[in-house]
DNA sequence: ACGCGTGCCTGTTGGC
DNA sequence: TGCCAACAGGCACGCG
């Protein structure tokens, strides 16, 4: 399940391959994977050059030379990988695979595949007025790496929901999913079902530091490959070998040695240590 | 306004 | 061995 470190890794592995190249066309093999009222066929008309590849929260962004269509200034393509989405770069011609949903045809036969077994992911344009026309885009908050400590404290404090639930809300803080929520809460020594509003200023600052640390550590290891996630070059990440809690229910805590517990918080499987987290 | 439960979607896993 | 329910979970949506 690609979260911030995985999307960041895909962006970093994709950028050197496709930056500076023109998009010739887009093939949509599954209608629901193209989530825009503007037609993807306009790419074949404008053939924009990709400038850079970036990330906003868990959205992967391809910025290209803007063009105007139906009164909208199109700035680039946004991909949300959700759970099983993958982006692969191929320098050689390649047949679509079973789960290939979108193919981006570049110059010289090079292509980018958007594969997505469960079809939760999507691709669409982002435009100069996405803040008016795209609710998710408008509400998407900064990620922990972009936030100053005081910004994080301000965003989270006073919320009545469980702190884990708050961490998963992309309009409060972006980029975090089930894995990094559990890992950061463990590092910070905070129980996942504590009400966010019950956390002290010191705990909130520690949680922010823990989030930044776990996200940066994971980026260093090219993200976590549980099952589906790969880099744009098809390589696995290795941060899954560094997990303290995620997927380790019943196994011993790396710090105190006691078995880790599991419960549902915010509707998600949650693993934690009753001894090390308060 | 906010928190919570449900549906979307399909491949994998585990129990009988 | 085969069947099938349970499970994985980000986000939109509807309800109270």
PDB file of C-alpha atoms (C1' of nucleotides) in Angstrom:
ATOM      1  CA  UNK A   1       0.000   0.000   0.000  1.00  0.00           C
ATOM      2  CA  UNK A   2       1.910   3.023  -1.240  1.00  0.00           C
ATOM      3  CA  UNK A   3       2.184   5.810   1.322  1.00  0.00           C
ATOM      4  CA  UNK A   4       4.445   8.847   1.289  1.00  0.00           C
ATOM      5  CA  UNK A   5       7.818   7.019   1.171  1.00  0.00           C
ATOM      6  CA  UNK A   6       6.668   4.675  -1.589  1.00  0.00           C
ATOM      7  CA  UNK A   7       5.207   7.459  -3.743  1.00  0.00           C
ATOM      8  CA  UNK A   8       8.337   9.549  -3.147  1.00  0.00           C
ATOM      9  CA  UNK A   9      10.490   6.608  -4.269  1.00  0.00           C
ATOM     10  CA  UNK A  10       8.399   6.089  -7.394  1.00  0.00           C
ATOM     11  CA  UNK A  11       8.728   9.802  -8.203  1.00  0.00           C
ATOM     12  CA  UNK A  12      12.503   9.684  -7.718  1.00  0.00           C
ATOM     13  CA  UNK A  13      12.954   6.557  -9.839  1.00  0.00           C
ATOM     14  CA  UNK A  14      10.604   7.813 -12.551  1.00  0.00           C
ATOM     15  CA  UNK A  15      11.927  11.365 -12.858  1.00  0.00           C
ATOM     16  CA  UNK A  16      15.344  10.644 -14.437  1.00  0.00           C
ATOM     17  CA  UNK A  17      13.692   8.371 -17.011  1.00  0.00           C
ATOM     18  CA  UNK A  18      10.859  10.585 -18.222  1.00  0.00           C
ATOM     19  CA  UNK A  19      11.766  14.218 -17.425  1.00  0.00           C
ATOM     20  CA  UNK A  20      12.255  16.165 -20.651  1.00  0.00           C
ATOM     21  CA  UNK A  21      10.291  13.689 -22.758  1.00  0.00           C
ATOM     22  CA  UNK A  22       7.071  14.349 -24.626  1.00  0.00           C
ATOM     23  CA  UNK A  23       3.834  12.474 -24.055  1.00  0.00           C
ATOM     24  CA  UNK A  24       2.577  11.207 -27.422  1.00  0.00           C
ATOM     25  CA  UNK A  25      -0.697   9.692 -26.194  1.00  0.00           C
ATOM     26  CA  UNK A  26      -2.478   7.942 -23.368  1.00  0.00           C
ATOM     27  CA  UNK A  27      -4.216   4.561 -23.676  1.00  0.00           C
ATOM     28  CA  UNK A  28      -6.933   3.917 -21.118  1.00  0.00           C
ATOM     29  CA  UNK A  29      -7.581   0.177 -20.744  1.00  0.00           C
ATOM     30  CA  UNK A  30     -10.032   0.559 -17.843  1.00  0.00           C
ATOM     31  CA  UNK A  31     -12.516   3.418 -18.017  1.00  0.00           C
ATOM     32  CA  UNK A  32     -12.793   3.982 -14.259  1.00  0.00           C
ATOM     33  CA  UNK A  33      -9.023   4.488 -13.932  1.00  0.00           C
ATOM     34  CA  UNK A  34      -9.308   7.803 -15.807  1.00  0.00           C
ATOM     35  CA  UNK A  35     -11.064  10.033 -13.300  1.00  0.00           C
ATOM     36  CA  UNK A  36     -11.518  13.329 -15.087  1.00  0.00           C
ATOM     37  CA  UNK A  37     -14.232  15.062 -17.084  1.00  0.00           C
ATOM     38  CA  UNK A  38     -11.534  16.399 -19.395  1.00  0.00           C
ATOM     39  CA  UNK A  39     -10.705  13.742 -22.001  1.00  0.00           C
ATOM     40  CA  UNK A  40      -7.317  12.022 -21.874  1.00  0.00           C
ATOM     41  CA  UNK A  41      -7.350  12.082 -25.688  1.00  0.00           C
ATOM     42  CA  UNK A  42      -6.287  15.736 -25.592  1.00  0.00           C
ATOM     43  CA  UNK A  43      -2.775  14.538 -24.701  1.00  0.00           C
ATOM     44  CA  UNK A  44      -2.383  13.208 -28.233  1.00  0.00           C
ATOM     45  CA  UNK A  45      -3.271  16.671 -29.536  1.00  0.00           C
ATOM     46  CA  UNK A  46      -1.035  18.784 -27.287  1.00  0.00           C
ATOM     47  CA  UNK A  47       1.749  16.228 -26.728  1.00  0.00           C
ATOM     48  CA  UNK A  48       3.111  18.100 -23.709  1.00  0.00           C
ATOM     49  CA  UNK A  49       6.687  17.695 -22.537  1.00  0.00           C
ATOM     50  CA  UNK A  50       7.123  16.341 -19.001  1.00  0.00           C
ATOM     51  CA  UNK A  51       9.153  18.810 -16.965  1.00  0.00           C
ATOM     52  CA  UNK A  52       9.459  17.151 -13.580  1.00  0.00           C
ATOM     53  CA  UNK A  53       7.938  14.400 -11.466  1.00  0.00           C
ATOM     54  CA  UNK A  54       6.830  15.255  -7.937  1.00  0.00           C
ATOM     55  CA  UNK A  55       4.584  14.275  -5.094  1.00  0.00           C
ATOM     56  CA  UNK A  56       1.864  15.899  -3.029  1.00  0.00           C
ATOM     57  CA  UNK A  57       0.715  13.764  -0.087  1.00  0.00           C
ATOM     58  CA  UNK A  58       0.268  10.352  -1.676  1.00  0.00           C
ATOM     59  CA  UNK A  59      -0.412  11.824  -5.116  1.00  0.00           C
ATOM     60  CA  UNK A  60       2.292  11.348  -7.732  1.00  0.00           C
ATOM     61  CA  UNK A  61       2.488  14.361 -10.048  1.00  0.00           C
ATOM     62  CA  UNK A  62       3.872  14.678 -13.564  1.00  0.00           C
ATOM     63  CA  UNK A  63       4.300  18.387 -14.327  1.00  0.00           C
ATOM     64  CA  UNK A  64       4.327  19.329 -17.976  1.00  0.00           C
ATOM     65  CA  UNK A  65       4.195  22.374 -20.221  1.00  0.00           C
ATOM     66  CA  UNK A  66       0.727  23.796 -19.497  1.00  0.00           C
ATOM     67  CA  UNK A  67      -1.950  23.866 -22.171  1.00  0.00           C
ATOM     68  CA  UNK A  68      -5.466  25.263 -22.198  1.00  0.00           C
ATOM     69  CA  UNK A  69      -8.422  22.980 -22.793  1.00  0.00           C
ATOM     70  CA  UNK A  70     -12.098  23.889 -22.367  1.00  0.00           C
ATOM     71  CA  UNK A  71     -11.001  27.045 -20.535  1.00  0.00           C
ATOM     72  CA  UNK A  72      -8.862  25.138 -18.057  1.00  0.00           C
ATOM     73  CA  UNK A  73      -5.079  25.495 -17.807  1.00  0.00           C
ATOM     74  CA  UNK A  74      -3.828  21.921 -17.473  1.00  0.00           C
ATOM     75  CA  UNK A  75      -0.631  21.710 -15.403  1.00  0.00           C
ATOM     76  CA  UNK A  76       0.004  17.990 -15.321  1.00  0.00           C
ATOM     77  CA  UNK A  77      -1.116  14.466 -14.507  1.00  0.00           C
ATOM     78  CA  UNK A  78      -1.862  13.218 -10.998  1.00  0.00           C
ATOM     79  CA  UNK A  79      -1.858   9.521 -10.072  1.00  0.00           C
ATOM     80  CA  UNK A  80      -3.322   8.120  -6.862  1.00  0.00           C
ATOM     81  CA  UNK A  81      -1.999   4.575  -6.384  1.00  0.00           C
ATOM     82  CA  UNK A  82      -4.347   3.781  -3.473  1.00  0.00           C
ATOM     83  CA  UNK A  83      -3.568   0.164  -2.431  1.00  0.00           C
ATOM     84  CA  UNK A  84      -2.345  -1.753  -5.431  1.00  0.00           C
ATOM     85  CA  UNK A  85      -1.402   0.921  -7.955  1.00  0.00           C
ATOM     86  CA  UNK A  86       2.051   0.760  -9.549  1.00  0.00           C
ATOM     87  CA  UNK A  87       3.892   2.907 -12.062  1.00  0.00           C
ATOM     88  CA  UNK A  88       6.533   1.227 -14.228  1.00  0.00           C
ATOM     89  CA  UNK A  89       8.859   2.756 -16.761  1.00  0.00           C
ATOM     90  CA  UNK A  90       9.773   0.694 -19.826  1.00  0.00           C
ATOM     91  CA  UNK A  91      12.375   1.832 -22.337  1.00  0.00           C
ATOM     92  CA  UNK A  92      11.426  -0.988 -24.725  1.00  0.00           C
ATOM     93  CA  UNK A  93       8.043  -1.871 -26.252  1.00  0.00           C
ATOM     94  CA  UNK A  94       6.008  -3.999 -23.867  1.00  0.00           C
ATOM     95  CA  UNK A  95       2.628  -5.748 -23.985  1.00  0.00           C
ATOM     96  CA  UNK A  96      -0.049  -4.702 -21.481  1.00  0.00           C
ATOM     97  CA  UNK A  97      -0.321  -7.036 -18.529  1.00  0.00           C
ATOM     98  CA  UNK A  98      -3.443  -8.390 -16.846  1.00  0.00           C
ATOM     99  CA  UNK A  99      -3.743  -5.421 -14.485  1.00  0.00           C
ATOM    100  CA  UNK A 100      -2.451  -2.661 -16.735  1.00  0.00           C
ATOM    101  CA  UNK A 101      -5.054   0.128 -16.627  1.00  0.00           C
ATOM    102  CA  UNK A 102      -3.334   3.062 -18.339  1.00  0.00           C
ATOM    103  CA  UNK A 103      -0.397   3.284 -20.708  1.00  0.00           C
ATOM    104  CA  UNK A 104       1.439   6.576 -21.218  1.00  0.00           C
ATOM    105  CA  UNK A 105       3.180   6.534 -24.572  1.00  0.00           C
ATOM    106  CA  UNK A 106       6.301   8.709 -24.671  1.00  0.00           C
ATOM    107  CA  UNK A 107       8.815   9.552 -27.393  1.00  0.00           C
ATOM    108  CA  UNK A 108      10.710   6.736 -29.098  1.00  0.00           C
ATOM    109  CA  UNK A 109       8.435   3.915 -27.949  1.00  0.00           C
ATOM    110  CA  UNK A 110       9.145   4.456 -24.281  1.00  0.00           C
ATOM    111  CA  UNK A 111       6.173   4.064 -22.003  1.00  0.00           C
ATOM    112  CA  UNK A 112       4.872   4.261 -18.466  1.00  0.00           C
ATOM    113  CA  UNK A 113       2.402   1.607 -17.270  1.00  0.00           C
ATOM    114  CA  UNK A 114      -0.138   2.271 -14.552  1.00  0.00           C
ATOM    115  CA  UNK A 115      -0.994  -1.192 -13.194  1.00  0.00           C
ATOM    116  CA  UNK A 116      -3.658  -1.547 -10.520  1.00  0.00           C
ATOM    117  CA  UNK A 117      -5.118  -4.941  -9.590  1.00  0.00           C
ATOM    118  CA  UNK A 118      -7.998  -3.599  -7.532  1.00  0.00           C
ATOM    119  CA  UNK A 119      -8.870  -0.552  -9.635  1.00  0.00           C
ATOM    120  CA  UNK A 120      -9.019   1.755  -6.600  1.00  0.00           C
ATOM    121  CA  UNK A 121      -6.350   4.007  -8.006  1.00  0.00           C
ATOM    122  CA  UNK A 122      -6.856   6.687 -10.620  1.00  0.00           C
ATOM    123  CA  UNK A 123      -5.225   9.148 -12.956  1.00  0.00           C
ATOM    124  CA  UNK A 124      -6.462  12.637 -13.788  1.00  0.00           C
ATOM    125  CA  UNK A 125      -5.279  16.119 -14.646  1.00  0.00           C
ATOM    126  CA  UNK A 126      -4.455  18.778 -12.128  1.00  0.00           C
ATOM    127  CA  UNK A 127      -5.128  22.293 -13.351  1.00  0.00           C
ATOM    128  CA  UNK A 128      -4.722  25.916 -12.308  1.00  0.00           C
ATOM    129  CA  UNK A 129      -8.134  25.773 -10.655  1.00  0.00           C
ATOM    130  CA  UNK A 130      -8.074  22.277  -9.162  1.00  0.00           C
ATOM    131  CA  UNK A 131      -8.503  24.023  -5.807  1.00  0.00           C
ATOM    132  CA  UNK A 132     -12.019  24.900  -6.986  1.00  0.00           C
ATOM    133  CA  UNK A 133     -12.894  21.788  -8.990  1.00  0.00           C
ATOM    134  CA  UNK A 134     -11.267  18.917  -7.086  1.00  0.00           C
ATOM    135  CA  UNK A 135     -12.263  18.485  -3.442  1.00  0.00           C
ATOM    136  CA  UNK A 136      -9.479  16.076  -2.491  1.00  0.00           C
ATOM    137  CA  UNK A 137      -6.869  18.414  -4.003  1.00  0.00           C
ATOM    138  CA  UNK A 138      -8.294  21.448  -2.238  1.00  0.00           C
ATOM    139  CA  UNK A 139      -8.392  19.781   1.184  1.00  0.00           C
ATOM    140  CA  UNK A 140      -5.059  17.949   0.945  1.00  0.00           C
ATOM    141  CA  UNK A 141      -2.881  19.111   3.845  1.00  0.00           C
ATOM    142  CA  UNK A 142       0.907  19.433   4.035  1.00  0.00           C
ATOM    143  CA  UNK A 143       2.820  16.248   4.860  1.00  0.00           C
ATOM    144  CA  UNK A 144       4.857  15.907   8.103  1.00  0.00           C
ATOM    145  CA  UNK A 145       8.126  16.637   6.278  1.00  0.00           C
ATOM    146  CA  UNK A 146       6.759  19.986   5.076  1.00  0.00           C
ATOM    147  CA  UNK A 147       5.281  20.996   8.435  1.00  0.00           C
ATOM    148  CA  UNK A 148       6.981  22.987  11.152  1.00  0.00           C
ATOM    149  CA  UNK A 149       6.447  21.453  14.613  1.00  0.00           C
ATOM    150  CA  UNK A 150       4.025  24.218  15.573  1.00  0.00           C
ATOM    151  CA  UNK A 151       1.993  23.626  12.391  1.00  0.00           C
ATOM    152  CA  UNK A 152       1.668  19.927  13.192  1.00  0.00           C
ATOM    153  CA  UNK A 153       0.652  20.634  16.787  1.00  0.00           C
ATOM    154  CA  UNK A 154      -1.928  23.166  15.611  1.00  0.00           C
ATOM    155  CA  UNK A 155      -3.374  20.752  13.029  1.00  0.00           C
ATOM    156  CA  UNK A 156      -3.758  17.797  15.402  1.00  0.00           C
ATOM    157  CA  UNK A 157      -4.501  19.231  18.821  1.00  0.00           C
ATOM    158  CA  UNK A 158      -8.103  19.587  19.886  1.00  0.00           C
ATOM    159  CA  UNK A 159      -9.352  16.763  17.650  1.00  0.00           C
ATOM    160  CA  UNK A 160     -11.616  14.367  19.511  1.00  0.00           C
ATOM    161  CA  UNK A 161     -10.957  11.305  17.344  1.00  0.00           C
ATOM    162  CA  UNK A 162      -8.334   8.664  18.122  1.00  0.00           C
ATOM    163  CA  UNK A 163      -4.869   9.983  17.305  1.00  0.00           C
ATOM    164  CA  UNK A 164      -4.370   7.213  14.732  1.00  0.00           C
ATOM    165  CA  UNK A 165      -7.580   8.224  12.976  1.00  0.00           C
ATOM    166  CA  UNK A 166      -6.343  11.825  12.859  1.00  0.00           C
ATOM    167  CA  UNK A 167      -3.001  10.767  11.339  1.00  0.00           C
ATOM    168  CA  UNK A 168      -4.861   8.989   8.527  1.00  0.00           C
ATOM    169  CA  UNK A 169      -6.955  12.030   7.577  1.00  0.00           C
ATOM    170  CA  UNK A 170      -5.301  13.587   4.548  1.00  0.00           C
ATOM    171  CA  UNK A 171      -6.945  16.963   5.153  1.00  0.00           C
ATOM    172  CA  UNK A 172      -5.174  17.237   8.542  1.00  0.00           C
ATOM    173  CA  UNK A 173      -1.768  15.799   7.685  1.00  0.00           C
ATOM    174  CA  UNK A 174      -1.045  14.068   4.374  1.00  0.00           C
ATOM    175  CA  UNK A 175       0.993  11.097   3.223  1.00  0.00           C
ATOM    176  CA  UNK A 176       0.403   8.752   6.167  1.00  0.00           C
ATOM    177  CA  UNK A 177      -1.361   5.399   5.864  1.00  0.00           C
ATOM    178  CA  UNK A 178      -1.782   2.387   8.105  1.00  0.00           C
ATOM    179  CA  UNK A 179       1.865   1.315   8.149  1.00  0.00           C
ATOM    180  CA  UNK A 180       3.507   4.611   9.065  1.00  0.00           C
ATOM    181  CA  UNK A 181       0.754   5.613  11.490  1.00  0.00           C
ATOM    182  CA  UNK A 182       1.427   2.483  13.563  1.00  0.00           C
ATOM    183  CA  UNK A 183       5.210   2.752  13.259  1.00  0.00           C
ATOM    184  CA  UNK A 184       5.297   6.433  14.245  1.00  0.00           C
ATOM    185  CA  UNK A 185       2.959   5.931  17.210  1.00  0.00           C
ATOM    186  CA  UNK A 186       5.184   3.110  18.433  1.00  0.00           C
ATOM    187  CA  UNK A 187       8.312   5.252  18.124  1.00  0.00           C
ATOM    188  CA  UNK A 188       6.573   8.068  19.976  1.00  0.00           C
ATOM    189  CA  UNK A 189       5.345   5.702  22.715  1.00  0.00           C
ATOM    190  CA  UNK A 190       1.717   6.760  22.207  1.00  0.00           C
ATOM    191  CA  UNK A 191      -1.265   4.380  22.185  1.00  0.00           C
ATOM    192  CA  UNK A 192      -3.137   4.567  18.844  1.00  0.00           C
ATOM    193  CA  UNK A 193      -6.595   4.963  20.393  1.00  0.00           C
ATOM    194  CA  UNK A 194      -5.703   7.900  22.640  1.00  0.00           C
ATOM    195  CA  UNK A 195      -7.887  10.892  21.774  1.00  0.00           C
ATOM    196  CA  UNK A 196      -5.732  13.349  19.833  1.00  0.00           C
ATOM    197  CA  UNK A 197      -6.970  16.101  22.129  1.00  0.00           C
ATOM    198  CA  UNK A 198      -5.590  14.275  25.167  1.00  0.00           C
ATOM    199  CA  UNK A 199      -1.993  14.501  23.939  1.00  0.00           C
ATOM    200  CA  UNK A 200       0.286  17.018  25.603  1.00  0.00           C
ATOM    201  CA  UNK A 201       2.253  19.559  23.578  1.00  0.00           C
ATOM    202  CA  UNK A 202       5.391  17.538  24.296  1.00  0.00           C
ATOM    203  CA  UNK A 203       3.751  14.328  23.027  1.00  0.00           C
ATOM    204  CA  UNK A 204       2.539  16.064  19.865  1.00  0.00           C
ATOM    205  CA  UNK A 205       6.016  17.389  19.094  1.00  0.00           C
ATOM    206  CA  UNK A 206       7.470  13.926  19.748  1.00  0.00           C
ATOM    207  CA  UNK A 207       4.860  12.375  17.446  1.00  0.00           C
ATOM    208  CA  UNK A 208       5.774  14.832  14.701  1.00  0.00           C
ATOM    209  CA  UNK A 209       9.473  14.007  15.125  1.00  0.00           C
ATOM    210  CA  UNK A 210       8.659  10.284  15.047  1.00  0.00           C
ATOM    211  CA  UNK A 211       6.645  10.689  11.846  1.00  0.00           C
ATOM    212  CA  UNK A 212       9.451  12.583  10.137  1.00  0.00           C
ATOM    213  CA  UNK A 213      12.017  10.028  11.296  1.00  0.00           C
ATOM    214  CA  UNK A 214      10.064   6.982  10.135  1.00  0.00           C
ATOM    215  CA  UNK A 215       9.186   8.557   6.778  1.00  0.00           C
ATOM    216  CA  UNK A 216      12.799   9.618   6.151  1.00  0.00           C
ATOM    217  CA  UNK A 217      14.125   6.219   7.219  1.00  0.00           C
ATOM    218  CA  UNK A 218      11.701   4.481   4.865  1.00  0.00           C
ATOM    219  CA  UNK A 219      12.608   6.752   1.936  1.00  0.00           C
ATOM    220  CA  UNK A 220      16.250   5.836   2.593  1.00  0.00           C
ATOM    221  CA  UNK A 221      15.294   2.153   2.133  1.00  0.00           C
ATOM    222  CA  UNK A 222      13.148   2.880  -0.968  1.00  0.00           C
ATOM    223  CA  UNK A 223       9.878   2.255   0.913  1.00  0.00           C
ATOM    224  CA  UNK A 224       8.157  -0.902   2.134  1.00  0.00           C
ATOM    225  CA  UNK A 225       7.268  -3.761  -0.211  1.00  0.00           C
ATOM    226  CA  UNK A 226       4.623  -5.861   1.505  1.00  0.00           C
ATOM    227  CA  UNK A 227       3.137  -7.372  -1.613  1.00  0.00           C
ATOM    228  CA  UNK A 228       2.304  -4.994  -4.408  1.00  0.00           C
ATOM    229  CA  UNK A 229       4.569  -1.988  -4.162  1.00  0.00           C
ATOM    230  CA  UNK A 230       7.588  -1.669  -6.473  1.00  0.00           C
ATOM    231  CA  UNK A 231       9.694   1.287  -7.616  1.00  0.00           C
ATOM    232  CA  UNK A 232       9.252   2.592 -11.171  1.00  0.00           C
ATOM    233  CA  UNK A 233      12.111   0.294 -12.168  1.00  0.00           C
ATOM    234  CA  UNK A 234      10.417  -2.784 -10.686  1.00  0.00           C
ATOM    235  CA  UNK A 235      12.653  -3.059  -7.626  1.00  0.00           C
ATOM    236  CA  UNK A 236      11.350  -3.875  -4.142  1.00  0.00           C
ATOM    237  CA  UNK A 237      11.889  -1.560  -1.191  1.00  0.00           C
ATOM    238  CA  UNK A 238      13.297  -2.964   2.034  1.00  0.00           C
ATOM    239  CA  UNK A 239      11.844  -0.918   4.878  1.00  0.00           C
ATOM    240  CA  UNK A 240       9.397  -3.772   5.627  1.00  0.00           C
ATOM    241  CA  UNK A 241      12.396  -5.450   7.302  1.00  0.00           C
ATOM    242  CA  UNK A 242      12.633  -2.533   9.738  1.00  0.00           C
ATOM    243  CA  UNK A 243       9.048  -2.576  11.033  1.00  0.00           C
ATOM    244  CA  UNK A 244       8.630  -2.537  14.798  1.00  0.00           C
ATOM    245  CA  UNK A 245       4.863  -3.190  14.882  1.00  0.00           C
ATOM    246  CA  UNK A 246       3.110  -3.340  11.487  1.00  0.00           C
ATOM    247  CA  UNK A 247       2.277  -6.965  10.670  1.00  0.00           C
ATOM    248  CA  UNK A 248       4.012  -8.176  13.864  1.00  0.00           C
ATOM    249  CA  UNK A 249       0.970  -9.078  16.002  1.00  0.00           C
ATOM    250  CA  UNK A 250       1.908 -11.744  18.562  1.00  0.00           C
ATOM    251  CA  UNK A 251       5.634 -11.324  17.935  1.00  0.00           C
ATOM    252  CA  UNK A 252       7.882  -9.838  20.574  1.00  0.00           C
ATOM    253  CA  UNK A 253       8.362  -6.093  20.951  1.00  0.00           C
ATOM    254  CA  UNK A 254      11.833  -5.085  19.804  1.00  0.00           C
ATOM    255  CA  UNK A 255      12.168  -2.855  22.880  1.00  0.00           C
ATOM    256  CA  UNK A 256      10.584  -4.679  25.857  1.00  0.00           C
ATOM    257  CA  UNK A 257      10.283  -8.234  24.508  1.00  0.00           C
ATOM    258  CA  UNK A 258       6.597  -8.653  25.316  1.00  0.00           C
ATOM    259  CA  UNK A 259       4.130  -9.883  22.639  1.00  0.00           C
ATOM    260  CA  UNK A 260       2.579  -7.128  20.508  1.00  0.00           C
ATOM    261  CA  UNK A 261      -1.184  -6.655  20.626  1.00  0.00           C
ATOM    262  CA  UNK A 262      -3.665  -6.048  17.839  1.00  0.00           C
ATOM    263  CA  UNK A 263      -6.997  -4.246  17.781  1.00  0.00           C
ATOM    264  CA  UNK A 264      -9.120  -2.283  15.345  1.00  0.00           C
ATOM    265  CA  UNK A 265      -8.713   1.496  15.567  1.00  0.00           C
ATOM    266  CA  UNK A 266     -10.337   3.861  13.089  1.00  0.00           C
ATOM    267  CA  UNK A 267     -11.596   0.757  11.284  1.00  0.00           C
ATOM    268  CA  UNK A 268      -8.040  -0.431  10.549  1.00  0.00           C
ATOM    269  CA  UNK A 269      -5.905  -3.253  11.852  1.00  0.00           C
ATOM    270  CA  UNK A 270      -3.618  -1.722  14.459  1.00  0.00           C
ATOM    271  CA  UNK A 271      -0.602  -3.312  16.156  1.00  0.00           C
ATOM    272  CA  UNK A 272       0.987  -1.803  19.238  1.00  0.00           C
ATOM    273  CA  UNK A 273       2.865  -2.552  22.459  1.00  0.00           C
ATOM    274  CA  UNK A 274       0.863  -2.272  25.685  1.00  0.00           C
ATOM    275  CA  UNK A 275       4.096  -1.825  27.615  1.00  0.00           C
ATOM    276  CA  UNK A 276       5.984   0.742  25.505  1.00  0.00           C
ATOM    277  CA  UNK A 277       3.009   2.864  24.392  1.00  0.00           C
ATOM    278  CA  UNK A 278       1.048   4.958  26.899  1.00  0.00           C
TER     279      UNK A 278
ATOM    280  C1'  DA B   1     -19.402  20.273  12.359  1.00  0.00           C
ATOM    281  C1'  DC B   2     -17.656  16.164  13.456  1.00  0.00           C
ATOM    282  C1'  DG B   3     -17.097  11.178  14.116  1.00  0.00           C
ATOM    283  C1'  DC B   4     -18.299   6.734  12.600  1.00  0.00           C
ATOM    284  C1'  DG B   5     -19.869   2.895   9.525  1.00  0.00           C
ATOM    285  C1'  DT B   6     -20.214   1.168   4.776  1.00  0.00           C
ATOM    286  C1'  DG B   7     -19.068   0.371  -0.120  1.00  0.00           C
ATOM    287  C1'  DC B   8     -15.891   0.192  -3.734  1.00  0.00           C
ATOM    288  C1'  DC B   9     -12.595  -3.681  -5.839  1.00  0.00           C
ATOM    289  C1'  DT B  10      -9.905  -8.309  -6.514  1.00  0.00           C
ATOM    290  C1'  DG B  11      -6.128 -11.380  -5.165  1.00  0.00           C
ATOM    291  C1'  DT B  12      -4.596 -14.032  -1.249  1.00  0.00           C
ATOM    292  C1'  DT B  13      -5.111 -16.674   2.828  1.00  0.00           C
ATOM    293  C1'  DG B  14      -6.879 -19.878   6.132  1.00  0.00           C
ATOM    294  C1'  DG B  15     -10.445 -22.857   8.068  1.00  0.00           C
ATOM    295  C1'  DC B  16     -13.394 -26.827   7.418  1.00  0.00           C
TER     296       DC B  16
ATOM    297  C1'  DT C   1      -8.174 -31.045  -2.446  1.00  0.00           C
ATOM    298  C1'  DG C   2     -11.611 -27.657  -3.007  1.00  0.00           C
ATOM    299  C1'  DC C   3     -14.730 -24.229  -1.614  1.00  0.00           C
ATOM    300  C1'  DC C   4     -15.654 -19.901   0.365  1.00  0.00           C
ATOM    301  C1'  DA C   5     -15.594 -16.380   3.955  1.00  0.00           C
ATOM    302  C1'  DA C   6     -12.493 -13.168   5.755  1.00  0.00           C
ATOM    303  C1'  DC C   7      -9.147  -9.904   4.922  1.00  0.00           C
ATOM    304  C1'  DA C   8      -6.208  -6.156   2.964  1.00  0.00           C
ATOM    305  C1'  DG C   9      -7.255  -0.414   3.228  1.00  0.00           C
ATOM    306  C1'  DG C  10      -7.649   4.904   1.057  1.00  0.00           C
ATOM    307  C1'  DC C  11     -11.230   7.620   0.374  1.00  0.00           C
ATOM    308  C1'  DA C  12     -16.183   9.109  -0.898  1.00  0.00           C
ATOM    309  C1'  DC C  13     -20.404   9.138   0.996  1.00  0.00           C
ATOM    310  C1'  DG C  14     -24.379   8.961   4.139  1.00  0.00           C
ATOM    311  C1'  DC C  15     -26.047   8.963   8.704  1.00  0.00           C
ATOM    312  C1'  DG C  16     -26.774  10.575  13.490  1.00  0.00           C
TER     313       DG C  16
END
